[in-house]
Structure formats: C-alpha cells, structure tokens
Rosetta silent file (secondary structure, phi, psi, omega in degrees, C-alpha in Angstrom):
SEQUENCE: MKTLSWLATGVALSGFLVGVAHAAPPAPQARWTIMVYMSGDNNLEDYIVKDIEEELGLAGSDANVKIVALADRGPGYDTSRGNWQTTKLYYVTQGIVADAASAVADWGERNFGAPQTLIDFVTWTKANHPADRYALYFWG
SCORE:     score description
SCORE:     0.000 S_00000001
   1 L     0.000  -63.706 -173.433  -58.387   14.427  185.278 S_00000001
   2 H   -82.177  -16.707  155.966  -54.995   13.175  184.251 S_00000001
   3 H   -59.944  -45.241  176.179  -55.912   12.269  180.969 S_00000001
   4 H   -35.572  -66.423  167.499  -57.431   15.566  180.009 S_00000001
   5 H   -34.566  -52.146  178.807  -54.031   16.961  181.406 S_00000001
   6 H   -85.794    3.914 -176.720  -51.984   14.690  179.274 S_00000001
   7 H   -92.730  -24.327  168.219  -54.053   15.305  176.056 S_00000001
   8 L   -92.349    9.692  168.587  -53.712   18.968  176.367 S_00000001
   9 L   -82.995  -59.960 -143.849  -49.633   18.651  177.051 S_00000001
  10 L   -75.154   23.242 -156.878  -50.202   16.824  173.539 S_00000001
  11 H   -95.319  -32.650 -176.906  -52.121   18.930  171.539 S_00000001
  12 H   -79.238 -112.230  174.217  -49.887   21.973  172.292 S_00000001
  13 H    63.181  -90.847 -113.983  -46.852   19.743  171.434 S_00000001
  14 H   -70.077  -10.714  175.300  -47.928   18.628  169.048 S_00000001
  15 H   -69.259  -57.270  167.646  -48.306   22.692  167.381 S_00000001
  16 H   -21.324  -78.136 -162.626  -44.692   22.970  168.276 S_00000001
  17 H   -52.560  -43.218 -147.705  -43.663   20.819  166.681 S_00000001
  18 H   -66.690    2.726  166.461  -45.552   21.185  163.944 S_00000001
  19 H   -68.295  -40.808 -150.861  -44.267   25.473  163.752 S_00000001
  20 H   -69.614  -28.899 -143.093  -40.450   24.157  164.441 S_00000001
  21 H   -80.148  -38.045  160.480  -41.099   21.939  161.229 S_00000001
  22 H   -82.549  -18.306 -173.850  -42.442   25.280  158.786 S_00000001
  23 L   -44.421  144.630  168.940  -39.924   27.713  160.705 S_00000001
  24 L   -63.702  165.659  179.241  -37.899   29.528  157.533 S_00000001
  25 L  -100.090  149.523 -169.472  -34.417   28.319  157.600 S_00000001
  26 L   -96.888  124.945  172.452  -32.284   31.546  158.704 S_00000001
  27 L   -29.956 -167.642 -158.002  -30.852   33.836  156.309 S_00000001
  28 L  -148.672  132.570 -168.482  -26.696   33.141  154.860 S_00000001
  29 L   -97.677  176.913 -135.903  -25.086   35.633  156.663 S_00000001
  30 L  -114.482  135.522  159.953  -23.313   38.328  155.019 S_00000001
  31 L   -60.678  -68.814 -147.445  -19.234   38.525  154.216 S_00000001
  32 E  -134.757  149.076  156.591  -20.030   42.720  154.781 S_00000001
  33 E  -142.831  113.376 -164.510  -23.056   44.298  156.205 S_00000001
  34 E   -81.721   99.354  152.707  -22.890   48.224  155.746 S_00000001
  35 E   -27.919   75.533  148.601  -24.852   50.571  158.430 S_00000001
  36 E   -87.488  129.439 -141.283  -25.359   54.219  156.861 S_00000001
  37 E  -117.346   78.576  161.513  -26.580   56.097  159.421 S_00000001
  38 L  -158.420  139.855 -168.881  -28.116   59.672  157.875 S_00000001
  39 L   -36.745  102.946 -165.259  -29.101   62.622  159.773 S_00000001
  40 L  -129.460  -12.750  166.372  -30.693   64.506  156.608 S_00000001
  41 L   -19.249   36.493 -100.408  -33.197   66.542  159.750 S_00000001
  42 L   165.365  170.443  140.735  -31.287   70.007  157.967 S_00000001
  43 L   -52.034  -25.099 -173.946  -31.071   71.811  155.111 S_00000001
  44 L  -106.464   40.949 -177.609  -29.685   68.648  153.708 S_00000001
  45 L   -48.499  -66.243 -170.996  -32.888   66.804  153.345 S_00000001
  46 L   -21.797  -78.441 -107.520  -33.263   67.511  149.776 S_00000001
  47 L  -117.982  -26.646  128.284  -30.641   65.296  149.054 S_00000001
  48 H    -6.307 -110.602 -163.312  -31.647   61.992  151.460 S_00000001
  49 H   -73.871   -2.786  158.640  -33.907   59.777  148.784 S_00000001
  50 H   -62.181  -71.309 -155.339  -31.659   61.353  145.799 S_00000001
  51 H   -44.160  -83.946 -153.887  -28.549   59.531  148.016 S_00000001
  52 L   -25.735  -60.463 -171.275  -30.766   56.330  148.931 S_00000001
  53 L   -50.563 -104.235  178.851  -32.608   56.199  145.713 S_00000001
  54 L   -52.352   -4.636 -152.514  -28.845   56.929  142.807 S_00000001
  55 L  -123.169 -104.118 -150.599  -25.949   56.741  145.664 S_00000001
  56 H   -78.407  -25.581  176.425  -26.937   52.961  147.498 S_00000001
  57 H   -37.314  -13.130 -158.063  -29.722   52.051  144.990 S_00000001
  58 H   -98.650  -21.739  148.688  -27.612   51.838  142.540 S_00000001
  59 L   -94.180  -42.725 -167.818  -25.675   48.923  143.762 S_00000001
  60 L    74.116 -172.114 -159.175  -28.295   47.604  146.297 S_00000001
  61 L   -92.615 -165.323  164.983  -27.852   44.529  148.913 S_00000001
  62 L   158.988 -154.940 -145.649  -27.110   40.636  147.235 S_00000001
  63 L  -102.757   46.998  152.293  -26.254   38.355  149.487 S_00000001
  64 L  -150.217  -26.953  170.812  -22.828   39.150  150.447 S_00000001
  65 E  -112.767  108.917  118.636  -22.685   43.041  151.069 S_00000001
  66 E   -66.138  114.122 -173.020  -25.820   44.264  153.461 S_00000001
  67 E  -105.293  147.626 -150.810  -26.660   47.943  152.902 S_00000001
  68 E  -157.030  101.002  151.975  -28.752   48.851  155.834 S_00000001
  69 E  -101.109  118.833  137.177  -29.999   53.244  156.173 S_00000001
  70 E   -50.000   81.357 -173.370  -30.904   54.990  159.483 S_00000001
  71 E  -128.378  162.937  169.114  -32.381   58.093  157.276 S_00000001
  72 L  -178.598  138.300 -167.469  -34.754   60.631  158.770 S_00000001
  73 L   -88.183  138.442  148.832  -36.359   64.187  157.075 S_00000001
  74 L  -124.247  175.785 -160.568  -37.426   67.132  158.402 S_00000001
  75 L   -75.939  140.733  146.353  -39.966   69.619  157.370 S_00000001
  76 L   109.664  -37.616 -165.779  -39.505   72.632  154.880 S_00000001
  77 L  -110.493   -3.820 -169.646  -36.873   71.437  152.587 S_00000001
  78 L  -149.583  136.900 -175.914  -37.771   68.441  150.213 S_00000001
  79 L  -122.192  -12.088  179.708  -41.304   67.092  149.698 S_00000001
  80 H   -40.354 -174.697  172.842  -40.753   64.283  147.267 S_00000001
  81 H    80.180  -37.793 -166.288  -41.089   61.018  148.355 S_00000001
  82 H   103.826  -26.926  173.985  -44.600   61.324  150.068 S_00000001
  83 L    77.852   29.555 -165.854  -43.027   63.895  151.978 S_00000001
  84 L   -89.890  117.690 -168.937  -42.475   61.207  154.770 S_00000001
  85 L  -122.927   35.750   91.696  -40.554   63.198  157.909 S_00000001
  86 L   -49.179  168.773  175.796  -40.075   60.893  160.452 S_00000001
  87 E   -60.778  124.130  173.828  -37.350   58.346  160.805 S_00000001
  88 E  -107.805  152.499  173.819  -37.095   55.362  158.253 S_00000001
  89 E  -123.754  113.526 -130.318  -35.570   52.043  158.300 S_00000001
  90 E  -107.865  130.241  169.262  -34.421   51.713  154.979 S_00000001
  91 L  -140.789  104.570 -172.852  -32.678   47.807  153.692 S_00000001
  92 L   -60.840  133.841  177.433  -31.464   49.034  150.402 S_00000001
  93 L  -120.041 -168.507 -161.310  -32.020   47.018  147.299 S_00000001
  94 L   -68.714 -130.560 -151.225  -30.871   47.777  143.737 S_00000001
  95 L   -40.444   70.533 -144.867  -33.547   50.464  142.217 S_00000001
  96 L   -67.573  146.666  153.300  -34.434   51.300  145.645 S_00000001
  97 L  -134.823  128.705 -154.026  -37.556   53.987  145.832 S_00000001
  98 L   -85.982   99.750  142.793  -37.057   55.829  149.862 S_00000001
  99 L  -111.458 -173.499 -170.582  -40.786   56.075  150.080 S_00000001
 100 L  -105.121  -55.428  165.226  -42.820   55.209  153.640 S_00000001
 101 L   -92.194   17.487  158.088  -43.519   51.925  152.109 S_00000001
 102 L   -85.116    9.199 -148.539  -40.260   50.408  151.029 S_00000001
 103 L   -54.485  135.905  165.504  -39.314   51.730  154.335 S_00000001
 104 L  -109.631    4.582  121.393  -39.232   47.730  157.014 S_00000001
 105 L  -151.861 -120.828 -125.462  -40.253   50.987  159.780 S_00000001
 106 E   158.315   90.560 -167.704  -40.700   53.451  161.167 S_00000001
 107 E  -111.996    8.745  152.964  -38.765   54.746  164.478 S_00000001
 108 E   106.611 -152.526 -137.736  -40.502   57.735  164.593 S_00000001
 109 L  -107.728   74.923  166.368  -39.777   61.197  165.614 S_00000001
 110 L  -104.827 -177.933 -154.549  -35.844   60.590  166.540 S_00000001
 111 L  -106.458  105.325  151.030  -32.740   63.011  167.783 S_00000001
 112 L   -78.372   55.906  177.730  -29.348   61.794  165.418 S_00000001
 113 L  -166.279   18.650 -164.609  -27.407   63.579  167.457 S_00000001
 114 L  -128.048  153.490 -161.978  -28.452   61.327  170.620 S_00000001
 115 H  -110.703    5.068  176.366  -26.141   58.616  171.115 S_00000001
 116 H   -65.863  -29.632 -160.252  -29.488   55.973  172.167 S_00000001
 117 H   -69.389  -45.821 -149.542  -30.317   56.284  168.097 S_00000001
 118 H   -63.133  -97.478 -162.117  -26.726   55.311  166.653 S_00000001
 119 H     2.185  -57.871 -146.510  -26.712   52.440  169.971 S_00000001
 120 H   -74.416  -44.810 -153.307  -30.336   51.295  168.646 S_00000001
 121 H   -75.760  -65.925 -160.106  -30.044   51.087  164.463 S_00000001
 122 H   -20.685  -46.793 -163.835  -25.332   49.237  164.958 S_00000001
 123 H   -74.990  -70.958  137.016  -27.660   46.500  167.349 S_00000001
 124 H    14.723 -103.361 -137.022  -30.813   46.440  164.756 S_00000001
 125 H   -90.038  -16.805 -174.144  -28.807   45.939  161.814 S_00000001
 126 H  -103.585    8.866 -141.236  -26.149   43.790  163.506 S_00000001
 127 L  -121.105  -17.771 -135.809  -28.860   41.796  165.069 S_00000001
 128 L  -101.444  -62.285  175.472  -31.388   41.784  161.543 S_00000001
 129 L  -114.308  110.623 -171.152  -28.670   41.433  159.395 S_00000001
 130 L   -83.439  120.782  161.984  -25.256   39.728  160.694 S_00000001
 131 L  -135.104  -89.693  111.715  -21.789   39.456  159.037 S_00000001
 132 L   -70.542  -43.549 -153.132  -18.296   38.739  158.770 S_00000001
 133 L  -138.710  162.126  163.370  -17.345   42.293  158.685 S_00000001
 134 L  -164.716  116.761   71.536  -19.747   46.194  158.914 S_00000001
 135 L    23.668  131.536  169.735  -18.972   49.272  158.253 S_00000001
 136 E  -131.777   92.617 -119.919  -20.797   51.791  159.375 S_00000001
 137 E  -144.837  138.156 -150.417  -20.757   55.636  157.430 S_00000001
 138 E  -103.565  140.469  176.001  -22.130   58.946  159.249 S_00000001
 139 L  -122.992  106.128 -176.025  -23.869   60.589  156.369 S_00000001
 140 L   129.181    0.000    0.000  -24.839   64.280  157.221 S_00000001
C-alpha cells in the first residue's frame, strides 16, 4: 500500500514539474499602463467605437506603454461593430477593431456610476498589466 501511495505522489509531482517547466515567462513590466474608463451608455455611444479605434488605436500598446479600456455602450444611438451593448474590456493594440471579438472580456451590464465597477477595472488592470506608473482617464 505504501508503494502505491509513493507511486501516486511521484506521478502527481512529475506532472506538476512538467507544468512548471513549460510555464510562460511573465510579461515584462511596462513603464506606463493607461486605463481608460469609457462610459458611453448614453448619447455618447456614437463615439465609443470611433475613439477606441481612431484615437487609442492610433497609438496602441507597446512594451513601454499598455492601454486598457473598459467601454460600456447602450441601445439606441449606434449599431456599428455588431451593436454590442454590454461592458467590454479591451487591450488596445494599434489598428484595433472595437468589436465583441476583439474584447479581452465581456463584463456583462455594469453600472459605470457605481464605485465597484471602477475598483474592479483598476484592480484587474493592475493585476494583468503591471507598470511602474499608471494613468486613469475618465471618458464620457
């Protein structure tokens, strides 16, 4: 019975060590991470997609500067890019297309007036895109 127990432990540890050996190296820390909190669940919805693509996407992220946008749209003003209406999280790259498929995550319907939404955004961004310095922009 002891032999079986040791064998099971050895097999379990060997799988763990193989997983560790193939783990991806951590991404290098950027100098800046820019967070853009985009509240467009109103008559500003027309500009959400345009600004992600034409303003933020013009520069895009690189090794020194990461751009992350949390964008919320609503019904009734703009139907471009698949007419998504929930809160989307974007890691902005040069030439980004602000559709649902390009989003890093869909956060469902979030209230941008609720402090917890902002807290969640900042917490997620700092955990996933560490940097020496951070900037937070409020859009809308």
